[in-house]
XYZ file of C-alpha atoms in Angstrom:
725
model
C -12.594 40.366 39.165
C -11.545 37.800 36.588
C -13.681 35.128 38.271
C -16.688 37.461 38.279
C -16.110 38.173 34.593
C -16.032 34.467 33.750
C -19.088 33.711 35.903
C -21.046 36.539 34.269
C -20.448 35.156 30.797
C -21.216 31.614 31.942
C -24.607 32.834 33.184
C -25.266 34.642 29.907
C -24.351 31.540 27.950
C -26.592 29.351 30.104
C -29.533 31.706 29.627
C -29.075 31.952 25.846
C -28.573 28.252 25.474
C -31.827 27.515 27.288
C -33.686 29.724 24.796
C -32.126 28.001 21.777
C -32.629 24.415 22.968
C -35.088 22.096 21.237
C -36.055 18.947 23.112
C -36.493 15.656 21.271
C -37.830 12.348 22.540
C -35.777 9.456 21.329
C -34.704 5.937 21.993
C -30.971 5.649 22.345
C -29.376 3.300 19.786
C -26.508 1.047 20.865
C -24.148 0.094 18.038
C -20.456 -0.706 17.749
C -18.229 2.097 16.476
C -16.494 1.683 13.100
C -13.223 -0.189 13.318
C -10.167 2.017 13.782
C -11.815 5.208 15.070
C -10.926 6.707 18.437
C -11.848 9.631 20.670
C -12.333 12.912 18.864
C -12.687 13.841 15.206
C -11.912 11.030 12.759
C -11.810 12.415 9.209
C -12.187 10.074 6.222
C -13.441 7.365 8.559
C -14.835 4.819 8.058
C -14.937 5.858 4.377
C -13.402 8.627 2.275
C -15.346 11.828 2.884
C -16.912 10.607 6.133
C -16.270 12.123 9.548
C -16.851 10.019 12.649
C -17.145 11.923 15.907
C -16.451 10.010 19.124
C -17.205 11.477 22.554
C -16.050 9.643 25.692
C -18.664 10.048 28.476
C -17.798 7.790 31.454
C -19.428 8.544 34.777
C -17.498 7.354 37.807
C -19.556 4.867 39.825
C -16.919 4.223 42.501
C -15.395 6.632 45.024
C -12.258 8.490 43.987
C -8.913 7.374 45.338
C -7.835 9.063 48.559
C -4.614 8.801 50.545
C -6.547 6.714 53.087
C -7.825 4.374 50.317
C -5.415 4.685 47.400
C -6.324 1.356 45.762
C -10.108 1.564 45.426
C -11.070 -0.193 42.145
C -12.458 2.346 39.715
C -15.668 1.598 37.825
C -17.543 3.638 35.224
C -20.773 3.645 33.234
C -22.183 5.687 30.347
C -22.749 9.007 32.010
C -25.321 10.935 29.952
C -28.775 10.113 28.613
C -28.299 11.301 25.043
C -26.098 13.475 22.873
C -26.861 15.241 19.592
C -24.335 16.840 17.291
C -25.289 20.282 15.994
C -23.454 22.503 13.549
C -23.214 23.998 10.091
C -24.269 20.670 8.537
C -27.748 20.734 10.164
C -28.376 24.441 10.721
C -27.547 23.932 14.411
C -30.795 22.062 15.033
C -30.874 18.727 16.898
C -32.823 15.916 15.284
C -33.045 12.135 15.375
C -30.737 11.967 12.343
C -27.986 13.668 14.335
C -28.472 11.842 17.617
C -25.302 9.954 18.488
C -25.221 6.191 19.005
C -23.672 4.541 22.045
C -20.908 1.986 22.429
C -19.924 1.181 26.018
C -18.924 4.569 27.540
C -18.851 6.351 24.155
C -21.240 8.368 22.039
C -20.470 8.398 18.334
C -21.854 9.374 14.958
C -20.670 9.235 11.344
C -21.417 12.289 9.198
C -21.677 11.804 5.438
C -22.268 14.006 2.406
C -20.005 16.809 3.638
C -18.060 19.295 1.529
C -14.468 18.077 2.057
C -13.001 21.568 1.578
C -15.292 23.397 3.992
C -14.454 24.239 7.592
C -17.398 23.028 9.673
C -18.309 24.466 13.059
C -20.077 22.218 15.549
C -20.920 21.344 19.146
C -22.303 18.458 21.136
C -25.722 19.052 22.685
C -25.778 16.907 25.816
C -29.122 15.971 27.387
C -30.812 18.796 25.454
C -29.224 21.540 27.600
C -25.424 21.447 27.731
C -23.456 22.637 24.680
C -19.796 21.642 24.595
C -16.936 21.352 22.138
C -14.955 18.244 21.277
C -11.907 17.947 23.601
C -9.782 16.936 20.593
C -10.669 19.809 18.280
C -7.682 21.650 16.810
C -9.390 25.030 16.438
C -12.073 26.532 18.650
C -14.123 29.675 18.082
C -14.686 31.971 21.036
C -17.585 34.466 21.011
C -16.053 36.595 23.775
C -12.401 36.973 22.792
C -11.856 36.227 19.096
C -12.954 39.721 18.074
C -9.919 41.252 19.790
C -7.280 39.067 18.157
C -6.838 41.144 14.984
C -7.661 44.449 16.689
C -4.254 46.151 16.217
C -2.484 44.053 13.574
C -3.351 40.899 11.672
C -2.454 38.044 14.013
C -4.726 35.299 12.608
C -5.572 35.914 8.929
C -9.003 34.712 7.797
C -10.100 33.796 11.296
C -13.378 31.840 10.880
C -16.387 33.720 12.234
C -18.333 32.553 15.245
C -21.832 31.261 14.317
C -23.541 34.248 15.878
C -27.249 33.734 16.484
C -27.080 29.949 16.125
C -25.496 28.899 19.398
C -23.595 30.021 22.491
C -20.343 29.066 24.178
C -17.152 27.773 22.614
C -17.438 26.032 19.238
C -15.342 23.212 17.756
C -14.321 22.869 14.100
C -13.128 20.314 11.566
C -12.196 20.192 7.889
C -11.755 17.003 5.884
C -9.333 18.255 3.231
C -7.226 20.510 5.372
C -4.149 21.652 3.403
C -1.086 19.623 4.346
C 1.749 21.713 5.760
C 4.931 21.484 3.693
C 7.959 21.262 5.939
C 11.178 22.629 4.481
C 13.966 20.223 3.647
C 16.202 21.947 6.198
C 13.610 21.286 8.890
C 13.154 17.674 7.798
C 16.929 17.179 8.003
C 17.143 18.746 11.483
C 18.831 16.595 14.130
C 17.974 17.817 17.661
C 20.860 18.493 20.055
C 21.791 15.945 22.693
C 20.085 16.581 26.008
C 23.373 17.385 27.745
C 24.090 20.100 25.128
C 20.786 21.967 25.367
C 20.901 25.739 25.823
C 17.204 26.477 26.249
C 15.566 29.866 25.807
C 12.310 30.133 27.769
C 9.981 32.243 25.645
C 6.646 33.853 26.460
C 5.255 34.788 23.048
C 2.947 37.412 24.549
C 5.738 39.446 26.144
C 8.428 39.144 23.484
C 7.357 42.142 21.404
C 4.563 44.596 20.789
C 1.533 42.899 19.162
C 3.220 39.484 19.244
C 2.535 36.514 16.989
C 4.516 33.628 15.549
C 4.772 35.409 12.199
C 5.745 38.786 13.652
C 8.448 37.266 15.842
C 9.842 35.502 12.775
C 9.783 38.764 10.827
C 11.204 41.064 13.489
C 12.821 39.257 16.423
C 13.894 35.737 15.488
C 17.316 36.929 14.388
C 17.988 37.929 17.996
C 17.685 34.274 19.014
C 19.893 33.159 16.141
C 22.520 35.741 17.087
C 22.396 34.628 20.718
C 23.222 31.091 19.626
C 20.714 29.071 21.673
C 19.763 25.640 20.335
C 16.327 25.152 21.920
C 13.252 27.270 22.604
C 10.859 26.337 25.402
C 7.549 28.098 24.740
C 5.267 28.938 27.648
C 1.889 27.204 27.245
C 0.277 28.022 23.911
C -2.558 25.538 23.784
C -5.957 27.266 23.828
C -6.386 29.144 27.107
C -9.061 31.417 28.573
C -9.086 34.925 27.103
C -6.141 36.289 25.083
C -3.841 37.822 27.689
C -2.174 35.081 29.696
C 0.937 33.142 30.602
C -1.026 30.165 29.249
C -1.348 28.153 32.455
C -5.156 28.378 32.244
C -5.818 25.880 29.424
C -9.178 24.695 28.184
C -8.384 22.761 24.959
C -5.165 20.787 24.750
C -5.132 20.080 20.993
C -5.702 23.634 19.774
C -3.085 26.352 19.305
C -4.235 29.492 21.075
C -5.349 31.948 18.404
C -3.945 34.968 20.262
C -0.523 34.114 18.770
C -1.662 33.039 15.319
C -2.945 30.055 13.388
C -1.802 26.425 13.667
C -0.079 26.893 10.308
C 1.788 29.914 11.669
C 3.010 27.869 14.632
C 4.233 25.210 12.210
C 6.079 27.921 10.242
C 7.682 29.030 13.501
C 8.786 25.462 14.265
C 10.012 25.026 10.694
C 12.135 28.153 10.940
C 13.566 27.085 14.280
C 14.454 23.626 12.999
C 15.972 25.121 9.861
C 18.341 27.096 12.110
C 19.265 24.161 14.329
C 16.894 25.106 17.162
C 14.712 22.513 18.894
C 11.179 23.353 20.047
C 9.938 22.350 23.491
C 6.326 22.981 24.474
C 5.273 23.742 28.028
C 2.117 21.653 28.453
C -0.298 21.893 31.387
C -1.920 18.612 32.380
C -2.290 19.303 36.086
C -5.464 21.307 35.561
C -7.940 22.884 33.168
C -10.500 25.646 33.442
C -14.287 25.504 33.477
C -14.295 26.101 29.708
C -12.921 22.620 29.135
C -15.602 20.271 27.784
C -14.313 17.605 30.168
C -14.988 19.729 33.247
C -18.421 20.671 31.878
C -19.562 17.105 31.154
C -19.712 16.278 34.869
C -20.074 19.518 36.764
C -21.226 20.459 40.240
C -23.202 23.652 39.587
C -23.889 24.291 43.247
C -20.204 24.359 44.225
C -18.847 25.537 40.854
C -16.378 22.685 40.439
C -16.137 19.260 38.794
C -18.620 16.768 40.182
C -17.414 13.897 42.328
C -18.264 11.454 39.525
C -16.129 13.303 36.960
C -13.765 10.714 35.429
C -10.957 13.180 34.586
C -10.874 15.638 37.507
C -10.703 15.770 41.260
C -13.685 17.501 42.793
C -11.293 19.403 45.049
C -7.561 20.060 44.566
C -5.137 17.738 46.313
C -2.210 20.163 46.656
C -1.699 23.791 47.579
C -0.137 24.860 44.252
C -3.182 23.972 42.217
C -5.115 26.552 40.205
C -8.416 25.989 38.389
C -9.515 22.326 38.381
C -7.040 19.522 38.984
C -6.858 16.490 36.727
C -6.888 13.029 38.312
C -3.984 11.091 36.816
C -4.924 7.894 38.640
C -7.890 7.638 36.281
C -7.399 5.497 33.161
C -9.349 8.116 31.224
C -6.930 10.885 32.178
C -3.983 8.648 31.337
C -5.437 7.997 27.873
C -6.119 11.692 27.305
C -2.593 12.677 28.384
C -1.037 10.158 26.020
C -3.115 11.481 23.138
C -1.997 15.047 23.937
C 1.688 14.091 23.740
C 1.204 11.991 20.617
C -0.607 14.799 18.801
C 2.036 17.486 19.300
C 4.872 15.067 18.600
C 3.443 13.855 15.306
C 1.431 16.787 13.962
C 3.810 19.609 14.912
C 7.111 17.726 15.066
C 8.044 19.239 18.420
C 11.162 17.916 20.113
C 10.142 17.925 23.750
C 7.555 18.701 26.399
C 8.034 20.394 29.732
C 5.260 19.131 32.037
C 3.995 21.769 34.430
C 3.482 20.683 38.050
C 4.531 17.112 37.285
C 4.959 16.370 40.982
C 1.207 16.724 41.499
C 0.329 13.955 39.053
C -1.225 11.024 41.016
C -0.900 12.919 44.334
C -3.927 12.248 46.551
C -3.850 15.108 48.980
C -2.622 16.297 52.387
C -1.164 13.639 54.626
C -0.867 13.491 58.423
C 2.837 12.682 58.140
C 3.544 16.300 57.267
C 3.304 18.997 54.621
C 6.441 17.748 52.878
C 4.760 14.440 52.031
C 4.225 15.525 48.439
C 7.988 15.857 47.980
C 8.775 12.328 49.183
C 9.497 9.523 46.745
C 6.159 8.102 45.618
C 6.156 4.658 43.909
C 2.835 5.277 42.144
C 4.004 8.601 40.745
C 7.363 7.133 39.712
C 5.645 4.314 37.825
C 3.248 6.777 36.193
C 6.128 8.828 34.784
C 8.067 5.772 33.699
C 5.042 4.521 31.746
C 4.313 7.931 30.240
C 7.961 8.451 29.258
C 8.097 5.012 27.635
C 4.963 5.862 25.663
C 6.596 9.012 24.266
C 9.962 7.360 23.633
C 8.217 4.604 21.691
C 7.133 7.361 19.301
C 10.458 9.205 19.322
C 13.353 7.619 21.265
C 15.179 10.984 21.501
C 12.223 13.030 22.707
C 12.947 15.516 25.512
C 10.816 14.851 28.596
C 11.158 17.611 31.190
C 9.476 17.531 34.599
C 8.784 20.454 36.900
C 9.137 18.090 39.819
C 11.139 19.423 42.804
C 10.723 16.134 44.647
C 13.214 14.311 46.853
C 16.423 13.365 45.092
C 15.551 9.656 45.472
C 12.635 10.149 43.105
C 14.302 12.617 40.768
C 17.330 10.330 40.433
C 15.088 7.374 39.534
C 13.294 9.386 36.852
C 16.492 10.924 35.482
C 18.068 7.471 35.189
C 15.026 5.729 33.722
C 15.687 4.216 30.313
C 19.396 5.064 30.181
C 20.464 1.423 30.388
C 18.207 0.749 27.370
C 19.796 3.533 25.322
C 17.161 6.159 26.049
C 18.091 9.611 27.327
C 16.305 9.627 30.685
C 13.959 12.333 31.874
C 15.216 15.860 32.555
C 14.302 17.664 35.750
C 13.805 21.360 36.421
C 16.833 22.656 38.383
C 15.991 25.917 40.112
C 19.196 27.680 41.230
C 17.694 31.172 41.338
C 18.401 31.680 45.014
C 22.059 30.661 44.854
C 22.781 32.699 41.717
C 20.946 35.707 43.169
C 23.102 35.614 46.317
C 26.229 35.320 44.206
C 25.164 38.236 42.012
C 24.403 40.380 45.044
C 27.823 39.522 46.500
C 26.824 37.450 49.539
C 28.307 34.080 50.425
C 25.474 32.669 52.542
C 23.139 30.567 50.415
C 25.395 30.766 47.366
C 26.389 27.097 47.085
C 25.911 25.570 43.633
C 26.401 22.000 44.852
C 22.814 20.990 44.004
C 23.512 21.837 40.347
C 25.868 18.853 40.050
C 23.497 15.924 39.627
C 25.981 13.619 37.889
C 29.169 13.685 39.882
C 30.012 16.381 42.390
C 32.433 19.241 42.652
C 35.977 19.368 43.967
C 36.446 21.099 47.296
C 39.424 23.223 48.340
C 41.331 20.105 49.415
C 40.771 18.403 46.058
C 38.095 15.975 47.312
C 34.954 15.324 45.280
C 31.906 16.358 47.313
C 28.200 16.634 46.617
C 26.601 15.061 43.600
C 23.194 13.413 43.410
C 24.011 10.028 41.915
C 22.465 10.557 38.507
C 23.724 8.554 35.520
C 23.420 11.475 33.102
C 23.509 15.266 33.109
C 19.712 15.528 33.116
C 19.277 18.508 35.426
C 18.259 21.738 33.660
C 20.067 24.402 35.650
C 18.729 27.947 35.517
C 19.208 31.212 37.342
C 15.832 32.605 36.232
C 12.534 31.312 34.923
C 9.060 32.722 34.417
C 8.349 31.902 38.091
C 11.485 33.445 39.587
C 12.483 37.030 40.219
C 15.072 38.420 37.839
C 18.611 38.255 39.185
C 19.279 41.821 38.004
C 16.197 43.002 39.898
C 17.374 41.399 43.116
C 20.773 43.055 42.681
C 19.890 46.595 41.676
C 16.130 47.001 41.662
C 14.209 48.746 38.890
C 14.325 52.479 38.173
C 11.620 54.328 36.216
C 12.443 56.803 33.486
C 11.799 59.621 35.956
C 14.460 58.225 38.297
C 12.073 56.863 40.913
C 12.575 53.321 42.153
C 9.817 50.774 41.602
C 11.883 48.067 43.292
C 14.872 48.437 45.601
C 17.791 46.131 44.977
C 19.678 44.290 47.661
C 23.190 44.266 46.251
C 26.209 44.466 48.532
C 28.647 47.363 48.778
C 32.358 47.111 49.552
C 33.476 48.373 52.990
C 35.073 51.466 51.477
C 32.026 52.189 49.303
C 33.926 52.086 46.011
C 32.207 48.993 44.629
C 28.431 48.604 44.737
C 26.785 45.649 42.988
C 23.487 47.573 42.882
C 25.004 49.849 40.259
C 26.429 46.960 38.220
C 23.407 44.817 37.410
C 24.494 44.002 33.857
C 28.057 43.155 34.850
C 26.946 40.947 37.746
C 24.503 39.120 35.451
C 27.351 38.397 33.017
C 29.383 37.079 35.955
C 26.521 34.714 36.873
C 26.234 33.469 33.273
C 29.941 32.622 33.254
C 29.269 30.082 36.000
C 25.986 28.745 34.640
C 26.275 28.160 30.893
C 29.553 26.169 31.062
C 28.213 23.716 33.682
C 27.755 20.143 32.454
C 24.311 19.361 31.141
C 21.398 21.439 29.861
C 20.839 24.983 31.011
C 18.093 27.552 30.504
C 17.831 31.311 30.002
C 14.570 33.129 30.762
C 13.803 35.603 28.000
C 15.744 38.854 28.099
C 18.022 37.551 30.845
C 20.727 37.671 28.188
C 20.802 41.459 28.462
C 20.162 41.740 32.230
C 16.458 42.561 32.091
C 15.436 43.976 35.464
C 11.641 44.434 35.298
C 10.312 43.089 38.629
C 8.179 39.947 38.496
C 5.427 40.910 40.921
C 5.123 44.695 40.637
C 2.914 46.773 38.362
C 3.958 49.333 35.777
C 2.309 51.928 33.602
C 3.511 52.257 30.005
C 4.650 55.866 30.390
C 7.281 54.761 32.918
C 9.102 52.421 30.586
C 10.865 54.513 27.962
C 12.306 53.197 24.715
C 11.008 53.279 21.165
C 10.458 51.013 18.197
C 9.054 47.540 17.669
C 8.834 45.698 20.929
C 8.262 48.690 23.203
C 4.828 49.549 24.566
C 3.684 53.026 23.500
C 2.397 55.180 26.312
C -1.226 54.816 25.181
C -1.301 51.009 24.846
C -3.473 48.922 27.117
C -2.402 45.537 28.388
C 0.295 45.800 31.052
C -0.280 43.815 34.202
C -0.863 46.836 36.395
C -3.858 47.944 34.368
C -5.699 44.709 35.178
C -4.498 44.216 38.739
C -2.500 41.073 37.956
C 1.092 42.185 38.131
C 2.722 38.752 38.222
C 1.122 37.204 35.154
C 0.062 40.418 33.427
C 2.019 41.839 30.536
C 5.597 42.762 31.371
C 7.414 45.840 30.061
C 9.322 45.482 26.815
C 12.850 46.779 27.237
C 14.489 46.052 23.900
C 16.096 49.464 24.063
C 18.417 48.051 26.744
C 20.423 46.587 23.878
C 21.312 50.172 22.923
C 22.997 50.647 26.337
C 26.657 49.634 26.350
C 26.564 47.672 29.597
C 23.519 45.596 28.626
C 24.798 45.006 25.108
C 28.048 43.763 26.639
C 26.080 41.282 28.785
C 24.328 40.015 25.655
C 27.697 39.515 23.973
C 29.051 37.664 27.005
C 26.068 35.303 26.846
C 26.634 34.847 23.132
C 30.327 34.112 23.630
C 29.621 31.640 26.443
C 27.034 29.775 24.392
C 29.385 29.594 21.422
C 32.166 28.282 23.654
C 29.881 25.747 25.351
C 28.605 24.307 22.056
C 31.805 24.423 19.999
C 34.974 24.320 22.101
C 36.642 20.894 22.620
C 36.784 21.522 26.359
C 33.004 20.994 26.318
C 32.345 18.969 23.164
C 35.176 16.490 23.855
C 35.481 16.826 27.604
C 37.808 14.598 29.626
C 37.331 16.182 33.020
C 35.336 18.978 34.654
C 36.353 20.509 37.975
C 34.367 23.168 39.846
C 36.083 24.567 42.912
C 35.929 27.375 45.402
C 38.677 29.158 47.264
C 37.448 27.634 50.515
C 34.132 26.067 51.443
C 31.058 25.885 49.185
C 30.106 29.470 49.991
C 33.494 31.053 49.307
C 33.015 33.881 46.803
C 36.077 32.842 44.776
C 35.029 30.273 42.181
C 36.799 28.567 39.318
C 36.219 25.892 36.694
C 38.750 23.715 34.881
C 37.245 22.094 31.784
C 39.803 19.687 30.401
C 39.628 18.323 26.850
C 40.940 15.150 25.294
C 42.254 17.451 22.569
C 45.753 18.714 23.351
C 46.009 22.386 24.408
C 42.208 22.775 24.246
C 41.246 23.076 27.883
C 39.443 26.072 29.383
C 39.964 27.810 32.742
C 37.155 29.991 34.124
C 37.642 32.287 37.115
C 35.123 34.508 38.861
C 35.339 36.824 41.844
C 31.819 37.258 43.218
C 33.112 39.330 46.109
C 32.973 43.131 46.366
C 36.724 43.407 47.026
C 39.753 42.149 45.104
C 40.750 38.550 45.813
C 43.877 36.460 45.211
C 43.421 33.161 43.364
C 45.772 30.191 43.546
C 44.399 27.665 41.062
C 46.065 24.223 41.060
C 45.663 21.448 38.513
C 46.066 23.505 35.327
C 46.486 20.887 32.551
C 49.170 22.717 30.559
C 51.892 25.187 31.513
C 52.598 28.262 29.461
C 50.666 31.327 28.374
C 46.865 31.355 28.683
C 44.817 34.059 26.915
C 41.718 35.956 27.996
C 38.842 34.675 25.826
C 37.086 38.038 26.090
C 40.125 40.042 24.985
C 42.956 41.933 26.615
C 40.750 44.890 27.596
C 38.422 42.671 29.627
C 39.186 43.698 33.226
C 42.617 44.677 31.842
C 43.833 41.095 31.997
C 45.184 39.964 28.666
C 47.071 36.798 29.499
C 48.695 34.893 32.353
C 51.676 32.529 32.470
C 51.152 29.202 34.243
C 54.115 27.394 35.787
C 54.127 24.157 37.771
C 50.498 23.665 36.644
C 49.406 26.429 39.000
C 47.813 29.786 38.163
C 48.411 32.748 40.503
C 46.301 35.812 39.812
C 44.465 38.648 41.544
C 40.985 39.512 40.297
C 39.203 42.793 40.983
C 35.675 42.612 42.431
C 33.114 41.223 40.001
C 35.743 40.029 37.513
C 35.079 36.964 35.363
C 37.779 35.614 33.071
C 37.862 32.687 30.663
C 41.354 31.529 29.760
C 42.158 29.405 26.711
C 45.491 28.204 25.397
C 44.740 29.505 21.911
C 43.921 33.111 21.115
C 40.244 33.719 20.337
C 38.493 36.498 18.485
C 36.874 38.772 21.038
C 33.203 37.671 21.099
C 32.082 40.641 23.189
C 32.481 43.168 20.374
C-alpha cells in the first residue's frame, strides 16, 4: 500500500512537471568553478552576498564492481546535457541566465543580487524535464506531508510554505544570513563521557510522547531522562525521511532535520539542553540506502525497473544483501565516499553531535551473494575494514574523541580489528553493536539454555567456576555496546510475560518459566525480572544501552498491532482513544507507532524497576568499584549457563568494592562466593527490605548466602541511601 501511495504521487508529479516545463536551446558553457566552493550550497561565495550552487553529476562509464570482478577501474563523465536552476529568484522559470556552467563532472552557478535575509526556495531543472533538490540542502519543503506537521500542535513554527502552483516535487532552500545559533556556556563547556562509561538511551522521538517534538520533549519529558541518570542519547534517524510517520530508516536528504520533529534550531536546542545536563548526543545515520525521493537516486534512474540506473555513481542498481531496503548506496564509489564524509562533517560541526551510529555498516562495500556460502558477508573483509579505518580517521581528524558506532555483527576477527583501530595512536577505537537480547531474554524467562553472556566480554573474559579466565574476544578496549533490547529486538518483558489489554485479553503470550510447585511464575513478574536483568547488564565493563521505556519494563510487543482503546492510561504521552497513528491502523505493526505507556510509572512494580535502573546507573558512573576499578570478575555457580550469577567489582580504593548476586532460577539457590576482597559486614545497596536481606557477614573472604528465586542483591561495604525509594 505504501509503495502504491508513493508511486501514485510520483506519477502525479511527473505529469504536473511536464506541463510546467519550458524548453530552451542553449550552448553549454564550460568554466572553472570559483576557488574554495564545493558540492552543495555555498553562501557568501565567491563574494559576500553571492551564493554558488554546485551539483555533482557523474555518469558511470565503467561496469560496477562485482564479487567476480571487485577491482574494475571506475571511470565517469558528465552525465547530463544541461541543468537550470529555478526558484523564487527567477519566478521558477528557466532561462539562459540561470543555466548552470560545467566544470569536469560538475554543474555550477553563482547567484548575485539576492536578499541576504530571505529564505529562497529552489530546484534544479535537469534536461528540461527532471526537477530535483540539492542533496546538501538543510531544509526541504514537501507538498504532500508538510501540511500535517502542525495539524494537532505547533511542531515547526513558521514553517515556510511550499511554492504551490510554481513547481512540483520536493523543494530545496537556502538563506544567506541565517541567524547563528547561540550555544549556552554550559553546553560549550560540556566534556563527553569516555566511551567505556557510556550509558546510552536509545530514543525514538516519534514514540516518546503524544504529539512529539524536540521542544515538547524538553518541556514535558526530558526530566525523566535526567532523573534516570543516563549520559548519552542515541536518536533514531532524524534526517529528512519519506512522510512523517517513521522510524527514520527511509531517508531522502541527509543534511536536513526531518520537520516532523521540529526545526533545525529546535534540534540544536535539544542538543544544547542535553549537553548542559552532561548528556552526549549520538545520531543514528543511514548511509546504506536512500529512497526514490533522494535527488541522487533521481539523477540516474531506471524508469522501466523503478530503481537506480546501472550508471548511477552513488547506488547499486540492485541490492547486494538480503537486509537491504529501498536503494543501496555503493560505498566502493569515490563519489559515495565523498558524500558520506560530508554527511559526518556536517553533523559534527554544525550540530556539535558527539557520535554517529552507522546503520547496516556491515553492508558497506559488500558486493553481493557469494558461492562460498550465505555467511560470506559476515567474514572478515579487507576492503570493508580499510573503508572503516579511513572513514574513522576522517572523523577523528575533526574530533579525536568522536564516538563511532557500527551496526556490524561480523566475525570477531573483523570487529576486533575495528575496535582496536587507532588505540595505539591515542584514539578511542570504534564501538560495535553488541546484541545480547537472546541471552538476557532466556535469563529473564528463567531458562539456562542460551543464557551465556560470554560474548559480552570483548576485552578480557569471565572467570569460570574453577577460577579460570574463559572467553573474551581479544579487544584492547571495552568497545562493545552491550544491550538487552533495541528498536529491532523484542522487549524482554514481552518475552517473559506477554502483553495484556485493558480488558484482560492477551495480545501476546509470554514464555516465562514456572517453578515445579507452581509458586513462582516469571510470567507474572515481568518488572522484577527486568530489574534482575539490568543488574547484570549496566555494571558490565564498557558502554551499555537501554531501549526507551525498558527502564520501567515496557512490554508492548514489537511486531503486533494495537488499537488506542486497548491501551489505557491518561495524560501527556498516552494516545487518546480517538487518535490516529498507531501501527495497526496502517498495517505496519513493527515500525508503526507504538503504544505510550507512561502510566506504568504509576504502578508500584514498574516504578520500582525504574528506580533500580536509576540506582544501577548512579552506581556505575559514581562508585569507585567502577570509576577506579582494579579487577572485575563475572562468575556463575557452574558452567556458563548456570542460573546463579555473581560479579565482584574490586576498587583500588580501600573498602570500596561491590558484590552483585543474582538468582535467575525459579527456585531458591545457595551461593558460595569466593574471592571477596574484604571480610566483615556487607550491606544491601537497595536497603534492608529488598528481598528481606539487609546485610551479610563475610569470613575467610567467602560469602555464603541463599537467595530466593529472582533475587538480585548488590552488596557494598559502606551503607548507601536506598535508591529504590
